[in-house]
Coordinates of C-alpha atoms in Angstrom, one line a residue:
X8 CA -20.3 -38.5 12.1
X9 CA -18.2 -35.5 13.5
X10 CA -19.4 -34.7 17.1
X11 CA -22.5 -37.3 16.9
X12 CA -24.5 -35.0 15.0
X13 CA -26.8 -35.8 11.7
X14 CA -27.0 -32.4 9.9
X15 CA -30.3 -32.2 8.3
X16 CA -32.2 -29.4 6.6
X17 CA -29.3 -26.9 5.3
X18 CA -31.5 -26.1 2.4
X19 CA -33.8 -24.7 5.0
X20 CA -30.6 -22.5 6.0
X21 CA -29.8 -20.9 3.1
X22 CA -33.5 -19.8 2.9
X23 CA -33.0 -18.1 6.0
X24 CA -29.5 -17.1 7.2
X25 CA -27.4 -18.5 4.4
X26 CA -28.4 -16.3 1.4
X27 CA -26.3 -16.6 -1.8
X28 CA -26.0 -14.5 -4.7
X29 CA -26.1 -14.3 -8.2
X30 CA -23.8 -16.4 -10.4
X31 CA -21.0 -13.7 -10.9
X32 CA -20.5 -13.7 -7.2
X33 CA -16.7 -13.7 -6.1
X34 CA -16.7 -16.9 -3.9
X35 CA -14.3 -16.6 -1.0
X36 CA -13.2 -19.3 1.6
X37 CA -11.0 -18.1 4.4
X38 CA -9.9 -20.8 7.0
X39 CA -9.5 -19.3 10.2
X40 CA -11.6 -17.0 12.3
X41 CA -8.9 -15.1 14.6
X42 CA -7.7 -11.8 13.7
X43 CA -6.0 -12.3 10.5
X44 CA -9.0 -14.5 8.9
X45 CA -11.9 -12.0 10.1
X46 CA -10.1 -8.6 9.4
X47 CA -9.3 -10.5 5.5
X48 CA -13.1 -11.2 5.2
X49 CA -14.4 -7.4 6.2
X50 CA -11.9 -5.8 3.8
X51 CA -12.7 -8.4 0.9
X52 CA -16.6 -7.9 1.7
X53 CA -15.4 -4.0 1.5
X54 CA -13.6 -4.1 -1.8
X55 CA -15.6 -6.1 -3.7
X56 CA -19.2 -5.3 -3.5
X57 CA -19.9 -9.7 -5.2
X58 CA -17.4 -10.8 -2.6
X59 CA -19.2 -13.7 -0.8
X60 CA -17.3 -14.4 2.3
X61 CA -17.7 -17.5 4.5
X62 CA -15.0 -18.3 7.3
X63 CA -14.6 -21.4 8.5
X64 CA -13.3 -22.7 12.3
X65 CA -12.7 -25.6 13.6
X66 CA -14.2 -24.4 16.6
X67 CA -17.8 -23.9 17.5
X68 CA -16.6 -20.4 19.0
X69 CA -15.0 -17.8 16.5
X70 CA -12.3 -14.9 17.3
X71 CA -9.5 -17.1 17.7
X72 CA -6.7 -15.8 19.9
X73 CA -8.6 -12.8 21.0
X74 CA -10.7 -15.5 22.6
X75 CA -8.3 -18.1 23.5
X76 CA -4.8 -16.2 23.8
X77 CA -5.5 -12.6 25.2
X78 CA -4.8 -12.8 29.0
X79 CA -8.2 -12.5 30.7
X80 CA -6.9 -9.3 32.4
X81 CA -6.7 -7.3 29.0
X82 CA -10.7 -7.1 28.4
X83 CA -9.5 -3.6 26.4
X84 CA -7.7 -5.7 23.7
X85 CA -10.8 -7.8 23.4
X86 CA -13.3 -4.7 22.2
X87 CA -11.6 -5.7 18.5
X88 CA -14.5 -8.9 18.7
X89 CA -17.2 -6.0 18.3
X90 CA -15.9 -5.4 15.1
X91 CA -15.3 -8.5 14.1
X92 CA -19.4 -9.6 15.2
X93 CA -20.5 -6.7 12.4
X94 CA -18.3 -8.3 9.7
X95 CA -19.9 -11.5 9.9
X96 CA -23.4 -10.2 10.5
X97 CA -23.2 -8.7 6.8
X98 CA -25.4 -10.9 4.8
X99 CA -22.5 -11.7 2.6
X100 CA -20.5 -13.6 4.9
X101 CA -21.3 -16.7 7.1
X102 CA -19.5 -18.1 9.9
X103 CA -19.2 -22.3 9.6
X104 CA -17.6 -23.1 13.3
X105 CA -16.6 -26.8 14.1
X106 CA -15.3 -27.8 11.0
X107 CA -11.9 -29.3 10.7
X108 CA -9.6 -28.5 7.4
X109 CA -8.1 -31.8 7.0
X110 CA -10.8 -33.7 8.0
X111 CA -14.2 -32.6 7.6
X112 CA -13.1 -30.8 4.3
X113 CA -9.5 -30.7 2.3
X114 CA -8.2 -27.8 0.8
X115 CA -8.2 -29.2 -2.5
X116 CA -12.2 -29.7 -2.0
X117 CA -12.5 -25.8 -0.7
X118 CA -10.4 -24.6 -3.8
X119 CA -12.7 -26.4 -6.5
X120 CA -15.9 -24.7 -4.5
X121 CA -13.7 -21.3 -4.4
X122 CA -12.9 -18.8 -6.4
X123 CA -10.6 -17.6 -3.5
X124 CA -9.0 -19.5 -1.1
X125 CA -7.6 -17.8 2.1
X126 CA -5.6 -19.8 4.6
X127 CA -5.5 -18.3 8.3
X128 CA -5.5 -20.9 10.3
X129 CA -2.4 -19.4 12.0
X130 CA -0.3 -21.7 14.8
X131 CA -1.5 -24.2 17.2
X132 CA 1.2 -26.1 18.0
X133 CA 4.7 -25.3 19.8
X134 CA 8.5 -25.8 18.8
X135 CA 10.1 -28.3 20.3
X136 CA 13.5 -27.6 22.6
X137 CA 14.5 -30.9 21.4
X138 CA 16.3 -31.4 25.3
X139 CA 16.6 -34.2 27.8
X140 CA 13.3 -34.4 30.2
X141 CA 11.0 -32.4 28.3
X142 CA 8.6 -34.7 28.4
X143 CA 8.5 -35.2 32.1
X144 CA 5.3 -34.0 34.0
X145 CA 5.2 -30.6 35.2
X146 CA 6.3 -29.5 32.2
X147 CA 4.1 -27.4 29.5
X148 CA 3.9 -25.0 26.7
X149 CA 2.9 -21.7 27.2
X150 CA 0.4 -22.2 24.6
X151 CA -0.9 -24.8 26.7
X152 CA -1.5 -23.0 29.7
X153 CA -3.0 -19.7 28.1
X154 CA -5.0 -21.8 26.4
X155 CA -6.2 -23.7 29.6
X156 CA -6.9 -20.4 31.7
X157 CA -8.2 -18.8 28.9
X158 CA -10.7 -21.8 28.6
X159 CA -10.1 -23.5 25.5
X160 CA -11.7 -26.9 25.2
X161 CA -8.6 -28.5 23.9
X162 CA -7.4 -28.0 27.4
X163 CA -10.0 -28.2 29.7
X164 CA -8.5 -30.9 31.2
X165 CA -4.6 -30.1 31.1
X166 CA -5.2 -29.5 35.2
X167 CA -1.3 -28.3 35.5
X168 CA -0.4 -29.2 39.4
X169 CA 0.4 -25.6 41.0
X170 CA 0.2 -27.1 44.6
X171 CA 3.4 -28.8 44.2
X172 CA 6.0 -26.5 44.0
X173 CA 6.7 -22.8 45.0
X174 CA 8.5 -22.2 42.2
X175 CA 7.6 -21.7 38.4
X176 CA 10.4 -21.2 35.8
X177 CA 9.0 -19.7 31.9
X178 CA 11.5 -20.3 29.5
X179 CA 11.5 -17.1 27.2
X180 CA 11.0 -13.5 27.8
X181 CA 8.5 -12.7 25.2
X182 CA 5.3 -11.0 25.4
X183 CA 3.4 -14.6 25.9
X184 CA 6.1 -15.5 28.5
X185 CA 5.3 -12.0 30.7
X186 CA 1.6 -13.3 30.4
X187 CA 1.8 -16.8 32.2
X188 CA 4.3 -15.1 34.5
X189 CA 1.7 -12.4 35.2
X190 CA -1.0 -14.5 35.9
X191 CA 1.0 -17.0 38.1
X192 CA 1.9 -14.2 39.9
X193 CA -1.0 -11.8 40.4
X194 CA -3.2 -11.7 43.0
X195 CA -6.7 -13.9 42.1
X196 CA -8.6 -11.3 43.7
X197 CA -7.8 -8.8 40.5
X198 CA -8.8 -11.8 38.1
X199 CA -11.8 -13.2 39.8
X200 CA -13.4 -10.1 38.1
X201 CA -12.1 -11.3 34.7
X202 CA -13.3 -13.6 31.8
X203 CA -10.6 -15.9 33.2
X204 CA -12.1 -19.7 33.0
X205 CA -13.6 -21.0 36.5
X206 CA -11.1 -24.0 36.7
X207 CA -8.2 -21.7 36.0
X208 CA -9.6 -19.3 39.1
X209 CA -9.7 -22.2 41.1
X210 CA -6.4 -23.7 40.6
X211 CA -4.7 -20.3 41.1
X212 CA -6.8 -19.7 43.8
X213 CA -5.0 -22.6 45.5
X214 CA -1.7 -21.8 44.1
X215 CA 1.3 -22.5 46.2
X216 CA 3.8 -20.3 43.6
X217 CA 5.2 -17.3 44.9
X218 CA 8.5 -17.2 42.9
X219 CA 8.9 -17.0 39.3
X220 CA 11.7 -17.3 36.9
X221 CA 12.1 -15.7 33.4
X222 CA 15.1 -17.3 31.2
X223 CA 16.2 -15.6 28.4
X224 CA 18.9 -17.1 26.2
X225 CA 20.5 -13.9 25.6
X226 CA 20.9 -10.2 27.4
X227 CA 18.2 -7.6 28.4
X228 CA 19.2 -5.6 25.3
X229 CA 17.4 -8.4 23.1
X230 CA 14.4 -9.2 25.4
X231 CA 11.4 -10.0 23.1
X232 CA 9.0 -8.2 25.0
X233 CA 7.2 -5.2 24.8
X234 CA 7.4 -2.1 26.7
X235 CA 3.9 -2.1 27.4
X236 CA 3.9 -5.5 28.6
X237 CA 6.9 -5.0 30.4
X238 CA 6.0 -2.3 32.3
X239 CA 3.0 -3.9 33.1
X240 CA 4.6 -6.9 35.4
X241 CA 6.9 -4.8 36.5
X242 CA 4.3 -1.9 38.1
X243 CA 2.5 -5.1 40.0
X244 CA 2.0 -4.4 43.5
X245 CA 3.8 -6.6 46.6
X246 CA 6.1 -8.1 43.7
X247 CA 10.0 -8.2 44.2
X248 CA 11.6 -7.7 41.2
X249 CA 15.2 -9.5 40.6
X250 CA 17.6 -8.4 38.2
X251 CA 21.6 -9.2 38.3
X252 CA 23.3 -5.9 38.0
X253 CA 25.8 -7.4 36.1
X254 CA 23.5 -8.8 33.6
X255 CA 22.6 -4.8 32.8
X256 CA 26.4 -4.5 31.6
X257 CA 25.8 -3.6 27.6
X258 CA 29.0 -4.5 24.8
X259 CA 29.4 -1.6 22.2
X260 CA 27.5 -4.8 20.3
X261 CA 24.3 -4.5 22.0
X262 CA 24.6 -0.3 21.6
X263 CA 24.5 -0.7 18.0
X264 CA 21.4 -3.4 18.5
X265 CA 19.6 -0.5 20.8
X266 CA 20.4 1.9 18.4
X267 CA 18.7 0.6 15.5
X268 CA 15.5 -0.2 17.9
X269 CA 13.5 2.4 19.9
X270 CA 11.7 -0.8 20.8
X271 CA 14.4 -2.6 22.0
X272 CA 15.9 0.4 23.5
X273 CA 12.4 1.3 26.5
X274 CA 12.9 -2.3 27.1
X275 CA 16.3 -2.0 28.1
X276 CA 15.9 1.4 30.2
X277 CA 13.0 0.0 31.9
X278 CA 14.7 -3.2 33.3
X279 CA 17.6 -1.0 34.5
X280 CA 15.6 1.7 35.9
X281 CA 13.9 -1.4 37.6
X282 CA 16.8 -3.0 38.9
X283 CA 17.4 0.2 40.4
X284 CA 14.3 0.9 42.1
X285 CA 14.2 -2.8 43.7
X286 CA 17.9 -2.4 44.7
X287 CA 18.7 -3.3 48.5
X288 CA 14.9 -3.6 49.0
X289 CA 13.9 -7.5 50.3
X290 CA 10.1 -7.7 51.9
X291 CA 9.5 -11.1 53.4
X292 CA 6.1 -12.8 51.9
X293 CA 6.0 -10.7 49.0
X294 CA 6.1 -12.9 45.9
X295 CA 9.3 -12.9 43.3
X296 CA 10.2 -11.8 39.7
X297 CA 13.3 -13.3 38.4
X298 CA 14.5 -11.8 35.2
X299 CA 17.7 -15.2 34.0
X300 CA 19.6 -13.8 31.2
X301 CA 22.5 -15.3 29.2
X302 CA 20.8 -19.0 30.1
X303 CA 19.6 -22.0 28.1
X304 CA 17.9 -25.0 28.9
X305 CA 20.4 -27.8 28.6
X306 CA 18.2 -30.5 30.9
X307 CA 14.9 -30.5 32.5
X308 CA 16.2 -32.8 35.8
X309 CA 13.2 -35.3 37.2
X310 CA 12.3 -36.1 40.5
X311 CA 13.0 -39.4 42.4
X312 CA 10.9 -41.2 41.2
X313 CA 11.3 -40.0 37.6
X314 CA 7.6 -39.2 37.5
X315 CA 7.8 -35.7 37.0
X316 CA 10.1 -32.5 36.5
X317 CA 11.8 -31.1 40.0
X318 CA 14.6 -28.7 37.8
X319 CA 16.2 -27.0 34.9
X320 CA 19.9 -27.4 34.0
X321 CA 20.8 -24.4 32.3
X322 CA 23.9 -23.9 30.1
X323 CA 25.2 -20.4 30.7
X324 CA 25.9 -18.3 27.1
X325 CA 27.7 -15.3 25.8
X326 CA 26.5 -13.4 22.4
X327 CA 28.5 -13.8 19.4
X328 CA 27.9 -11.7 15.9
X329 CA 26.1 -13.4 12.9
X330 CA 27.3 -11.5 10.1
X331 CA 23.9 -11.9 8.1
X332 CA 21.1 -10.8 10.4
X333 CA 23.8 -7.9 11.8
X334 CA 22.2 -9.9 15.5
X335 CA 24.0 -11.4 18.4
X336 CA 23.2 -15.2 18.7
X337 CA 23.4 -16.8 22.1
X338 CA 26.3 -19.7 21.9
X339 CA 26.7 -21.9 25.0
X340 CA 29.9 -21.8 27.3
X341 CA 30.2 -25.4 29.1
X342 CA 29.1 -23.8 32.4
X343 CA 26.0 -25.5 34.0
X344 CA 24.0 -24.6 36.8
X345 CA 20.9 -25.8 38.2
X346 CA 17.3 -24.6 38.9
X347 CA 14.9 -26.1 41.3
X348 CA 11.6 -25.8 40.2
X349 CA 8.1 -27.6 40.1
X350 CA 6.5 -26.4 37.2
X351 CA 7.9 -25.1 33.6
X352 CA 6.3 -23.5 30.7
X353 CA 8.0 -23.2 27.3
X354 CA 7.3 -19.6 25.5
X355 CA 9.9 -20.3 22.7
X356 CA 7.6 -19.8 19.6
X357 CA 4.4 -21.1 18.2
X358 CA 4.3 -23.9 14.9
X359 CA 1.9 -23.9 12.2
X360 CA 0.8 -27.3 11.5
X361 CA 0.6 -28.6 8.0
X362 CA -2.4 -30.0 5.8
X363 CA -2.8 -31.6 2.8
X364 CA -2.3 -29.6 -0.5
X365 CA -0.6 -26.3 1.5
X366 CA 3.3 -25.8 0.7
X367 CA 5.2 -25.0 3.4
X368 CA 8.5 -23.2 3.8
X369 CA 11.6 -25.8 4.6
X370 CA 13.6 -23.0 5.7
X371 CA 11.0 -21.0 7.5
X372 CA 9.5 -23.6 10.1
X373 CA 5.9 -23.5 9.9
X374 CA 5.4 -20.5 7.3
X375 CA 3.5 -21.1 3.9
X376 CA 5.9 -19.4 1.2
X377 CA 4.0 -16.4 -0.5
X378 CA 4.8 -13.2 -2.3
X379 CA 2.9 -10.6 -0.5
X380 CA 0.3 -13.8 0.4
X381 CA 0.4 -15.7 -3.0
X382 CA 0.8 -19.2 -2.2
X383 CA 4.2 -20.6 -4.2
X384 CA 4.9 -23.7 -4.8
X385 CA 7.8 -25.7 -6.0
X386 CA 10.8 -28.2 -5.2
X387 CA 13.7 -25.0 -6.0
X388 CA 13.6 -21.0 -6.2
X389 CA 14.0 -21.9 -10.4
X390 CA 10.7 -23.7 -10.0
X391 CA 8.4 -21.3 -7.9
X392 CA 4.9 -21.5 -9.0
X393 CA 1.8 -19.0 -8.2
X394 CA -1.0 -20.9 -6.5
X395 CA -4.2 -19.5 -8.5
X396 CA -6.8 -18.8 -5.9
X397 CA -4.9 -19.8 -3.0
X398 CA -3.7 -16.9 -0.5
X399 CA -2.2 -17.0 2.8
X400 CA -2.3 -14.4 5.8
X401 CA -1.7 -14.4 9.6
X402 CA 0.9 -16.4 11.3
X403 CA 1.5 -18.8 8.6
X404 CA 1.5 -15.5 6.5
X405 CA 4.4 -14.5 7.9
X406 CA 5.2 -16.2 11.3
X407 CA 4.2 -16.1 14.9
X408 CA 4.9 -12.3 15.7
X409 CA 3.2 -9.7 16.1
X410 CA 0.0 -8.5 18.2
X411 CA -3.8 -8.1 17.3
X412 CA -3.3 -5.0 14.8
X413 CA -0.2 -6.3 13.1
X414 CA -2.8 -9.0 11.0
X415 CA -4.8 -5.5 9.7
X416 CA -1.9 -4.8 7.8
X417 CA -1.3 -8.2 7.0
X418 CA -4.6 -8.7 5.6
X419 CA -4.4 -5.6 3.7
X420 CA -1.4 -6.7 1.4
X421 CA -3.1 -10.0 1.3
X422 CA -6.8 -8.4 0.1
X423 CA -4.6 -6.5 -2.3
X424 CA -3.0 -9.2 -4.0
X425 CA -6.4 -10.9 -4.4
X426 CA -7.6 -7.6 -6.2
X427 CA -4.8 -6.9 -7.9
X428 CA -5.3 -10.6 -9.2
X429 CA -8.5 -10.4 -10.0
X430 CA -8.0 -6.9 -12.8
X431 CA -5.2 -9.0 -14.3
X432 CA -8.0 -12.1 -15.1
X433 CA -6.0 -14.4 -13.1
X434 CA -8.8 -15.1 -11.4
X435 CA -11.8 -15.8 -13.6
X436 CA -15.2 -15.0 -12.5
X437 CA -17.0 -17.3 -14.6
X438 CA -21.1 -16.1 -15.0
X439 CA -22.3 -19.7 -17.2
X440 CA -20.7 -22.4 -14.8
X441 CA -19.7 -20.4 -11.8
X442 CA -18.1 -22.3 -8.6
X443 CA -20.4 -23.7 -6.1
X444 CA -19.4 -21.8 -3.2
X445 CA -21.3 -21.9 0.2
X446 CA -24.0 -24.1 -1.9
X447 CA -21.2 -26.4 -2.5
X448 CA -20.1 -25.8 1.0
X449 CA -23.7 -27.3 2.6
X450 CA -23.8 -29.9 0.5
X451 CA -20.1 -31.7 1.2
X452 CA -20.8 -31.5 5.3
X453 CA -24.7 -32.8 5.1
X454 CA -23.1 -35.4 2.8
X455 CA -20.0 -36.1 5.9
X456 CA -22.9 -35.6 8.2
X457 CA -21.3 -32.8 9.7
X458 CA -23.1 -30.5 11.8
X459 CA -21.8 -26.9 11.9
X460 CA -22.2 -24.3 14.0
X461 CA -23.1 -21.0 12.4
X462 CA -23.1 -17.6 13.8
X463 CA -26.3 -17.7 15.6
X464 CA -25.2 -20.6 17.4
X465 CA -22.4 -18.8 18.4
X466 CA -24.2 -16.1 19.7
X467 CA -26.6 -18.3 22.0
X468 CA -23.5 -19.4 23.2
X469 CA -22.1 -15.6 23.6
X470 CA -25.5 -14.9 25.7
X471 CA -25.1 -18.1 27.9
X472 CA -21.5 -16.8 28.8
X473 CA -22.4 -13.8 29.5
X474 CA -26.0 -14.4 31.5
X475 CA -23.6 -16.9 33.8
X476 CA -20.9 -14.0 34.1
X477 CA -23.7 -11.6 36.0
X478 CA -23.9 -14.1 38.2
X479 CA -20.4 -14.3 39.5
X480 CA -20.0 -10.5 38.3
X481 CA -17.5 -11.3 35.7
X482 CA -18.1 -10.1 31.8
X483 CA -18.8 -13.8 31.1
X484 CA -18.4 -17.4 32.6
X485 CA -17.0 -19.4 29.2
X486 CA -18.2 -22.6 28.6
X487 CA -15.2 -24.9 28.4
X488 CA -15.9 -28.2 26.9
X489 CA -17.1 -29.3 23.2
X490 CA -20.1 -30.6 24.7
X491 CA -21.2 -28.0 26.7
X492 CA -20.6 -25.7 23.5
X493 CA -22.0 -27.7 21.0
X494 CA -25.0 -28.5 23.4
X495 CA -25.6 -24.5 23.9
X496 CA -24.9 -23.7 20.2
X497 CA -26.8 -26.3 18.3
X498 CA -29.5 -27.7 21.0
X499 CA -27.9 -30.9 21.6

């Protein structure tokens, strides 16, 4: 019994909040409740006036990264949950938070209660540097940490030690990377005044870091960032901003990489005009910025003791041309220098894991293979097979990139595949022995004695959050363990 719950009475809730319609109803699952999962449910309940939509989470709390991944002091990238809230108050969709894919229900049980099948679980899990040490304490993904300041309850507890060290290296120099660099490094009083969870506030609060180290594997004409982003850290106030002249040193390579990006090209002219401003300036106390490029983490060195991480070795690189992807690659040189440090966080990619039943790309780590978010299958490219019913968006759509708006259009050519499906009879609505659906749904988790959270018990946990935020005048105080969630949402 998930949770030690006994789910009784679901009959009584689909009298009440759990309506279901007639028997030529488009029945749609989508697993996954962040951005890619909830903007596929409101254009499906938009296209197709049968669709009935229910999203499942295997969180009580729904939203997904805009919850769990934004930085706390981006409250204007979280206005998107608004719209999100009006999509699952439509009386054709439901929201079924705190069940697992895998094991409260398999995908092979959702597909014979679906006519449509949409898998958006995205990535929770991290690559793997596959280096000496990086299991040593001290050391921690990025994911890991947003997720613990950001108060997920899958890392409540992570308590990273930030007293221990004045130093902080972030391997990566992506947009993920500027935001635990940016957080480390800002002052508490700014965030205090943020969702940011209470344990994160404290622990910063008490902080000991005042210098921070950004690795990159290649040059500043190929940081992943944003401008946005970038600008961002760099327009922080009392920060001393460290960039190696000679690192700013483009090849007529890197000109032909800048010219085919306007992206890539306000990055670069922002870290020079940077490097320029902070030139010959050096204010004692103020905290540091350290932009490493041309490195890669060759050893994470332990202490004494061996108990936990006190340094980086890093392998210095130079770019060479693939001819395929027309993009430098970073090759090592044999020349090692070494980093002291206290505390480490990896921002080198998010990983989809796998479930039962879902193919998954073997050359394309952590991607489900898909023509424009049909699900293939097969062993060979001879042998490719269309999944009937079974679509894929998001992250394991297409990998971990992007921001926020990029699922939209992601969701788009996944909704129109579904339609486009659907006129061509691939997917039969059957009207004399039509799929279960939500009924079917109901039925398999009282039978598990699962008890899941639907929206309304999210949104007596939205008012608790928010009711303890006035308090501390904060937009809302999260509640950070599955108890104290499940307790608030279902009346534990």
């Amino acid at each position: 019994m998930k949770g030690g719950f006994l789910f009784r009475g679901w009959k009584t809730l689909t009298s009440r909040g759990f309506c279901s319609l007639n028997d030529k109803s488009l029945r749609v699952c989508v697993i996954g409740s962040g951005p890619a999962g909830f903007y596929t449910a409101e254009k499906m309940l938009k296209a197709h006036e049968r669709a009935e939509v229910d999203i499942l989470d295997r969180l009580p709390t729904p939203f997904g990264l805009v919850r769990s991944g934004v930085a706390p002091d981006h409250p204007e990238t979280k206005i998107v949950v608004n719209q999100f809230s009006r999509a699952a108050s439509n009386e054709r969709c439901s929201f079924f938070g705190n069940v697992s894919l895998g094991s409260d229900v398999s995908l092979s049980e959702l597909r014979d209660m679906y006519d449509v099948v949409v898998v958006a679980y995205g990535a929770e899990s991290d690559r793997s540097l596959g280096v000496p040490g990086e299991n040593l304490t001290g050391i921690y993904s990025a994911r890991e940490f947003v997720w613990w300041y950001n108060g997920h309850p899958d890392c409540r507890y992570m308590a990273p030690d930030l007293k221990c060290t004045d130093t902080a290296v972030v391997l990566g120099q992506g947009n993920v990377a500027l935001d635990v660099a940016r957080i480390l490094l800002r002052p508490t009083s700014e965030l205090q005044t943020t969702d940011i969870a209470e344990h994160a506030l404290i622990s910063l609060q008490e902080s000991t870091i005042r210098k921070v180290y950004l690795v990159g594997r290649r040059g500043p004409a190929q940081a992943a960032c944003t401008a946005k982003e970038l600008r961002e850290i760099l327009g922080m106030k009392n920060l001393q901003v460290h960039i190696q002249a000679a690192d700013l040193v483009i090849s007529p390579a890197d000109e032909e990489e800048l010219k085919a990006s306007r992206i890539q090209r306000r990055v670069y002219d922002l870290l020079c005009k940077s490097a320029t401003s902070h030139q010959g300036h050096d204010f004692a106390g103020q905290q540091e910025l350290h932009f490493i490029f041309f490195r890669k983490p060759d050893e994470f060195l332990p202490s004494e003791d061996q108990s936990r991480v006190e340094g980086v070795r890093l392998e210095k690189t130079c770019l060479k041309a693939n001819g395929l992807s027309r993009k430098q690659v970073a090759i090592g040189t044999g020349q090692f220098e070494d980093l002291d440090c206290g505390l480490v966080l990896k921002s080198i990619g998010y990983k989809s894991v796998p479930v039962d039943g879902l193919p998954f790309d073997k050359y394309r780590a952590g991607v489900v293979p898909n023509l424009k978010g049909r699900v293939l299958s097969g062993d060979q490219p001879e042998n490719v097979n269309i999944e009937q019913g079974l679509y894929v968006v998001g992250w394991l759509k297409r990998g971990p990139t992007g921001i926020v708006a990029t699922n939209l259009y992601c969701a788009e050519e996944t909704v129109t595949s579904i339609l486009e499906d659907i006129n061509e009879g691939l997917i039969a609505l059957r009207s004399g022995s039509p799929k279960p659906g939500r009924q079917g749904l109901l039925q398999v988790l009282e039978d598990k004695n699962i008890r899941f959270v639907p929206f309304r018990g999210w949104e007596k946990i939205d008012s608790k959050e928010k009711l303890e935020g006035q308090l501390r005048n904060k937009p809302r105080e999260k509640l950070t363990t599955w108890d104290e969630l499940l307790k608030v949402a279902l009346g534990r």
